[in-house]
Short mmCIF file of C-alpha atoms in Angstrom, two decimals:
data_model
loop_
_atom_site.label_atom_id
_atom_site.label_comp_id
_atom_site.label_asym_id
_atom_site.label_seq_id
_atom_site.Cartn_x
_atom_site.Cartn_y
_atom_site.Cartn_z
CA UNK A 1 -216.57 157.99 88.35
CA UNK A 2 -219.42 156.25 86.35
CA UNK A 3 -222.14 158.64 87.22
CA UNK A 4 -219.66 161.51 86.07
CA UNK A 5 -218.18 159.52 82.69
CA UNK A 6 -221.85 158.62 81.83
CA UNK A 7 -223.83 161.75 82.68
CA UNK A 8 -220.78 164.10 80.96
CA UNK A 9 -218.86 162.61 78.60
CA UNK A 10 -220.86 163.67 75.62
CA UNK A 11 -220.86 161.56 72.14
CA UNK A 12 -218.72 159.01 74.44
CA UNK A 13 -221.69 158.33 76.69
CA UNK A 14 -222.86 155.91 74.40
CA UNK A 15 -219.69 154.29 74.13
CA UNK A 16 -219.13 154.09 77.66
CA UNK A 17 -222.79 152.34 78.12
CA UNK A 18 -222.08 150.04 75.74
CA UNK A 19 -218.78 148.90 77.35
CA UNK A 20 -220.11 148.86 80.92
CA UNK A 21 -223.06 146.77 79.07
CA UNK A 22 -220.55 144.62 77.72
CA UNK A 23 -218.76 143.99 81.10
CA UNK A 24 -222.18 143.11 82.76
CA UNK A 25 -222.67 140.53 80.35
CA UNK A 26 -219.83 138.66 81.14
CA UNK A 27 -217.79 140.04 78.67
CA UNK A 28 -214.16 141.73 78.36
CA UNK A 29 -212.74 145.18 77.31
CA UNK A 30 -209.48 146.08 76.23
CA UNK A 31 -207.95 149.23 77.61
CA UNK A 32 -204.97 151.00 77.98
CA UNK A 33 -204.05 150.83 81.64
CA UNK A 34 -202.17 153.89 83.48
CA UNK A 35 -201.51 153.35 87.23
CA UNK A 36 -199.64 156.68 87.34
CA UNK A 37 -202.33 158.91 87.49
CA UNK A 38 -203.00 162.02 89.97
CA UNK A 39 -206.34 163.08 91.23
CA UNK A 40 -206.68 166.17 88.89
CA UNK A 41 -206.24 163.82 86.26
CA UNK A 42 -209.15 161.32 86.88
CA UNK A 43 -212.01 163.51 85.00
CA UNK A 44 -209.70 164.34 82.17
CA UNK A 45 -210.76 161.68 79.86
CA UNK A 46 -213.18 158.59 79.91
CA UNK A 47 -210.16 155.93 79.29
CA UNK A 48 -209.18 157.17 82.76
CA UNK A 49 -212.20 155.50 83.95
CA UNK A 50 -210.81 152.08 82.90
CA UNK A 51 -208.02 152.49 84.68
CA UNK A 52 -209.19 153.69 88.26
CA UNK A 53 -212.06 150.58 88.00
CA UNK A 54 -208.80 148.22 87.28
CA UNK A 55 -206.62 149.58 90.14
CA UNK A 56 -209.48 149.86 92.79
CA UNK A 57 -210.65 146.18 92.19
CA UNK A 58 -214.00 146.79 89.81
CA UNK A 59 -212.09 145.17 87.34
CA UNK A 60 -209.65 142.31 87.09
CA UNK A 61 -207.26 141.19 83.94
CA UNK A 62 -208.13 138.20 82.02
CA UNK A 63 -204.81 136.59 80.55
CA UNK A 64 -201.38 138.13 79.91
CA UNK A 65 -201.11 141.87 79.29
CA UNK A 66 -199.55 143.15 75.98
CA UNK A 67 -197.35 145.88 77.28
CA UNK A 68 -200.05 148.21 79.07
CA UNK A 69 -203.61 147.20 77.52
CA UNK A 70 -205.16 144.85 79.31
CA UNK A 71 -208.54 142.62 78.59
CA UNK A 72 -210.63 143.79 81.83
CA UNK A 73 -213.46 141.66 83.39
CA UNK A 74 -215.83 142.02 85.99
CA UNK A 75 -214.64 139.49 88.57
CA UNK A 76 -217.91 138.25 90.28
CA UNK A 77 -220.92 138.74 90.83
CA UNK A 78 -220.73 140.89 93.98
CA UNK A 79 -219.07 143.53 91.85
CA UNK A 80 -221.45 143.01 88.77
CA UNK A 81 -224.49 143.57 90.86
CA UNK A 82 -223.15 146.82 92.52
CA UNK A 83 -222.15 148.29 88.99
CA UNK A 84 -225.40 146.77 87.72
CA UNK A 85 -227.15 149.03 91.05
CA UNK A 86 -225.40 152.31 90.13
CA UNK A 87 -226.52 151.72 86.42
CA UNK A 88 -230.36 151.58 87.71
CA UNK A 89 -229.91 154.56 89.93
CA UNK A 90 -228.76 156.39 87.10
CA UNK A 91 -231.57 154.73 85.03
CA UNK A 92 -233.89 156.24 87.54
CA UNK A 93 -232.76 159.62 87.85
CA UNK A 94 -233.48 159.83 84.21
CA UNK A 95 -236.30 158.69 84.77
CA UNK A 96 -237.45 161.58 87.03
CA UNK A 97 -236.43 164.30 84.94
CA UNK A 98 -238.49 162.88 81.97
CA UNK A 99 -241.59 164.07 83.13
CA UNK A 100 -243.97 163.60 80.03
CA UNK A 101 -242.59 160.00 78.94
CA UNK A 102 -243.33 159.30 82.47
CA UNK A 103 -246.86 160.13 82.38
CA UNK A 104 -247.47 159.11 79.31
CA UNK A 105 -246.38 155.85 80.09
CA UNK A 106 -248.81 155.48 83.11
CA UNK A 107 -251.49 157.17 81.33
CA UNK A 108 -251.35 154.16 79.13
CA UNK A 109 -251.24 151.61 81.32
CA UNK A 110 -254.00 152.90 83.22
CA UNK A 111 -256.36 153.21 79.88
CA UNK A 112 -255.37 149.64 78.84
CA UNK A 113 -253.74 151.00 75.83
CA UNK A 114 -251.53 148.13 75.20
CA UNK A 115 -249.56 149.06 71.98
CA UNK A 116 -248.73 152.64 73.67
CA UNK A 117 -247.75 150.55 76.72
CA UNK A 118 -245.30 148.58 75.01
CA UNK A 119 -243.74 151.54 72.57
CA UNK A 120 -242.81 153.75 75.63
CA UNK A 121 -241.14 150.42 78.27
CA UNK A 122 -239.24 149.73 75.11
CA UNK A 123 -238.30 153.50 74.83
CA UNK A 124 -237.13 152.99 78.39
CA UNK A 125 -235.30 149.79 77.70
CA UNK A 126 -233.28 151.31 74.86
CA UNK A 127 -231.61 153.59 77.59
CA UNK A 128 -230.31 151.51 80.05
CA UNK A 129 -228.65 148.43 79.62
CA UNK A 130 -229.59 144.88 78.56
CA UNK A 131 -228.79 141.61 80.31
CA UNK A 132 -228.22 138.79 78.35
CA UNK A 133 -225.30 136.96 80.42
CA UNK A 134 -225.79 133.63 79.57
CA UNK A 135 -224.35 132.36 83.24
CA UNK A 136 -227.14 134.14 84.92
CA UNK A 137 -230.74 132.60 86.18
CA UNK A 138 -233.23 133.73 84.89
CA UNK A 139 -235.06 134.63 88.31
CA UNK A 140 -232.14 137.30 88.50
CA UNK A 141 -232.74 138.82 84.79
CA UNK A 142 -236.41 139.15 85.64
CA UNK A 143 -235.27 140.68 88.73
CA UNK A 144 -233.82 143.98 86.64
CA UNK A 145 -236.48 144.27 84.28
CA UNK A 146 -238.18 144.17 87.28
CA UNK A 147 -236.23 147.08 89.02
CA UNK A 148 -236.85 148.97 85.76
CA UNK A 149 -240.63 148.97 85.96
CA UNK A 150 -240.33 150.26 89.49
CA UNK A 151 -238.09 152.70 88.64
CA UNK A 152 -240.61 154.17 86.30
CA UNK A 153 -243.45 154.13 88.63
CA UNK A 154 -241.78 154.76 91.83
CA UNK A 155 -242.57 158.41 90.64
CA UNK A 156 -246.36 158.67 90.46
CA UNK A 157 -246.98 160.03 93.57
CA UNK A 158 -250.69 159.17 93.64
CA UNK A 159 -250.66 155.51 93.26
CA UNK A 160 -249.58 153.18 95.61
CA UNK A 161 -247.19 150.62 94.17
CA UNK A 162 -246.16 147.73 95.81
CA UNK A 163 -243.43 144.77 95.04
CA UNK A 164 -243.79 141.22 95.71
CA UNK A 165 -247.15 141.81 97.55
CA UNK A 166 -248.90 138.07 98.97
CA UNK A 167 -252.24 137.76 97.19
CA UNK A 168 -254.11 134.80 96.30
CA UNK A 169 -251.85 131.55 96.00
CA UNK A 170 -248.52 133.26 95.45
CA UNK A 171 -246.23 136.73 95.06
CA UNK A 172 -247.23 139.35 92.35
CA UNK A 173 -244.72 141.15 91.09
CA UNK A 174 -246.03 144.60 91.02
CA UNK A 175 -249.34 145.62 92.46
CA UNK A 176 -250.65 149.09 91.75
CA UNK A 177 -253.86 150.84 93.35
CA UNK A 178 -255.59 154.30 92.98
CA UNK A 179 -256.20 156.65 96.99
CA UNK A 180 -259.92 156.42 95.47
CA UNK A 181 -259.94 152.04 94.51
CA UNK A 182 -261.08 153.45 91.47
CA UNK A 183 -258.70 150.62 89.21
CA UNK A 184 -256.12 148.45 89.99
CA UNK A 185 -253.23 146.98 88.16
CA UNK A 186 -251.51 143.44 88.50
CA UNK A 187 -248.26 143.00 86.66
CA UNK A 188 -246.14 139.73 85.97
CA UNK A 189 -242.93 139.75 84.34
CA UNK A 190 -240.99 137.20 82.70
CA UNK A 191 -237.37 137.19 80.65
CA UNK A 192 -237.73 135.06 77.75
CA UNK A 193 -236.03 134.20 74.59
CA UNK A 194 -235.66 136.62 71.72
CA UNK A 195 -238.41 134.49 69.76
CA UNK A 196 -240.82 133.65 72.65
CA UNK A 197 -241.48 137.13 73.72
CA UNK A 198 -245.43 137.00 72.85
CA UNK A 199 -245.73 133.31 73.91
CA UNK A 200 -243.93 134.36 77.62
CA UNK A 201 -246.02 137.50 77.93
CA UNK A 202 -249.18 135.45 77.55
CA UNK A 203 -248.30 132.91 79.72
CA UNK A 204 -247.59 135.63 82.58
CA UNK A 205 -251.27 136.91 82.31
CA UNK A 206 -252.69 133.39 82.66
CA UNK A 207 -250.25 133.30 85.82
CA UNK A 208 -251.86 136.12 87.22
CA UNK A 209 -255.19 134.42 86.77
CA UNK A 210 -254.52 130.87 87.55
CA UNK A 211 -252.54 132.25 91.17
CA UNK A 212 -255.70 134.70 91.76
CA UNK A 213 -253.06 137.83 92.38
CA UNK A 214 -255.89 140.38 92.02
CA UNK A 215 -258.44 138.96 95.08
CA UNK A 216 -256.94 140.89 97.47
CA UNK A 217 -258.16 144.27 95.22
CA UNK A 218 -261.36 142.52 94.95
CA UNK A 219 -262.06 142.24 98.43
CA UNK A 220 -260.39 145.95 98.77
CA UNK A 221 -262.95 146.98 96.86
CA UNK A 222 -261.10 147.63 93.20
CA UNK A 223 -263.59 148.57 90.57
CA UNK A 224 -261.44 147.92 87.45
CA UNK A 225 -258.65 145.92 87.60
CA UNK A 226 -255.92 145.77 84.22
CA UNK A 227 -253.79 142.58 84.34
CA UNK A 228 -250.24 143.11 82.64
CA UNK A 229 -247.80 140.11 81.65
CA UNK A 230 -244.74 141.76 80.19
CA UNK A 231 -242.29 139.58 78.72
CA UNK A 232 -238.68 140.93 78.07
CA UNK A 233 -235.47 140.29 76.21
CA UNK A 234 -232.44 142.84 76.40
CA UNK A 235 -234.07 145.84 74.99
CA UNK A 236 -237.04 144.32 73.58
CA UNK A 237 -240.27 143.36 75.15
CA UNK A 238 -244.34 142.38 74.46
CA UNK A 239 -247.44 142.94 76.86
CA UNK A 240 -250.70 141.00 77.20
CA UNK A 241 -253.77 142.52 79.01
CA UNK A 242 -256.89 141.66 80.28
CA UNK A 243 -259.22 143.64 81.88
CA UNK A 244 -261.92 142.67 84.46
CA UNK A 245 -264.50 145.37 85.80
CA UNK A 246 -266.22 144.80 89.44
#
């Protein structure tokens, strides 16, 4: 129902993003509940979405109704993270068929080109949502900015990307390596306050340095390794780069 309301609905797929963004949050919509409806009816408009997520248990009522519109919640976290899931694999199907942003993007993170780098993630950002739900780590927002960034490059066939990889004195985030160890690329990401993005994104790099996550490229062989701290904040984000040649 979510894949078809978001993928279909038109001018309302905005709208429907924005509420499903909402309800991630921690937040509440108000809809019009119908539990009378038929099958053929379910794809007839997007309200009806509201209603089948209320009467199969996605969403719960906060409060009293007034007559039939309701103020619907997510009601845990179990729930929230498998909406949150369907939202990425939607994220990531976009992803694919966006062949040229794709490239672009890891053309530029290849080259170094910081700036370009940071325009196209927040192009990406701006299309799925944000989390900003106050009752939620920060670990766990990191965590879907970090699913995000894999999304993207869980599509370039020819590098080899890896997650949480051991190197030096801790986890890396995201490790990426050429077939030929031509270059390498070590990225650290961090959620941070609206007005701490730069400060957050710096201090990521000097993570990557201080916990030595590029020696295992070096002893791979790596020629050029680019180190990436990305900060992020809902749809907003800033990179810091360093570059070391072997």
């Amino acid at each position: 129902m979510i894949r078809y309301f978001i993928e279909h609905m038109g001018q309302a797929q905005e709208v429907t993003k924005r509420k499903l963004e909402l309800l991630v949050n921690g937040g509440c919509v108000q809809k019009e509940i119908h539990e009378d409806l038929t099958y053929k009816e379910l794809y007839d408009s997007t309200e009806n979405l509201w209603s089948i997520l209320f009467m199969t248990g996605y969403l719960t009522m906060r409060g009293e109704p007034d007559g039939r519109r309701y103020d619907l919640v997510i009601p845990n976290q179990e729930i929230r993270n498998i909406v949150t899931t369907h939202i990425m694999a939607l994220f990531r199907e976009m992803v694919r068929k966006d062949g040229e942003l794709l490239n672009a993007f890891c053309a530029a993170l290849q080259d170094g080109r910081v700036d370009k780098v940071k325009t196209i993630f927040t192009e990406y950002l701006q299309k799925t949502i944000s989390v900003r739900d106050t009752f939620v780590r920060n670990d766990l927002k990191e965590n879907f900015y970090h699913g995000i960034l894999l999304g993207i490059l869980g599509f370039k066939t020819d590098w080899i990307v890896r997650s949480n990889r051991e190197s030096g004195l801790g986890f890396n985030d995201i490790s990426i390596t050429s077939d030929d160890t031509e270059f390498g690329i070590v990225i650290e990401i961090k959620y941070a306050e609206a007005d701490a993005l730069e400060r957050e994104s710096q201090k990521a790099l000097e993570q990557i340095e201080d916990k030595n996550y590029a020696e295992q490229m070096k002893q791979d062989g790596v020629k050029m390794i680019l180190k990436y701290g990305i900060a992020c904040n809902r749809k907003q984000c800033s990179v810091a780069m360093a570059r070391e040649k072997l």
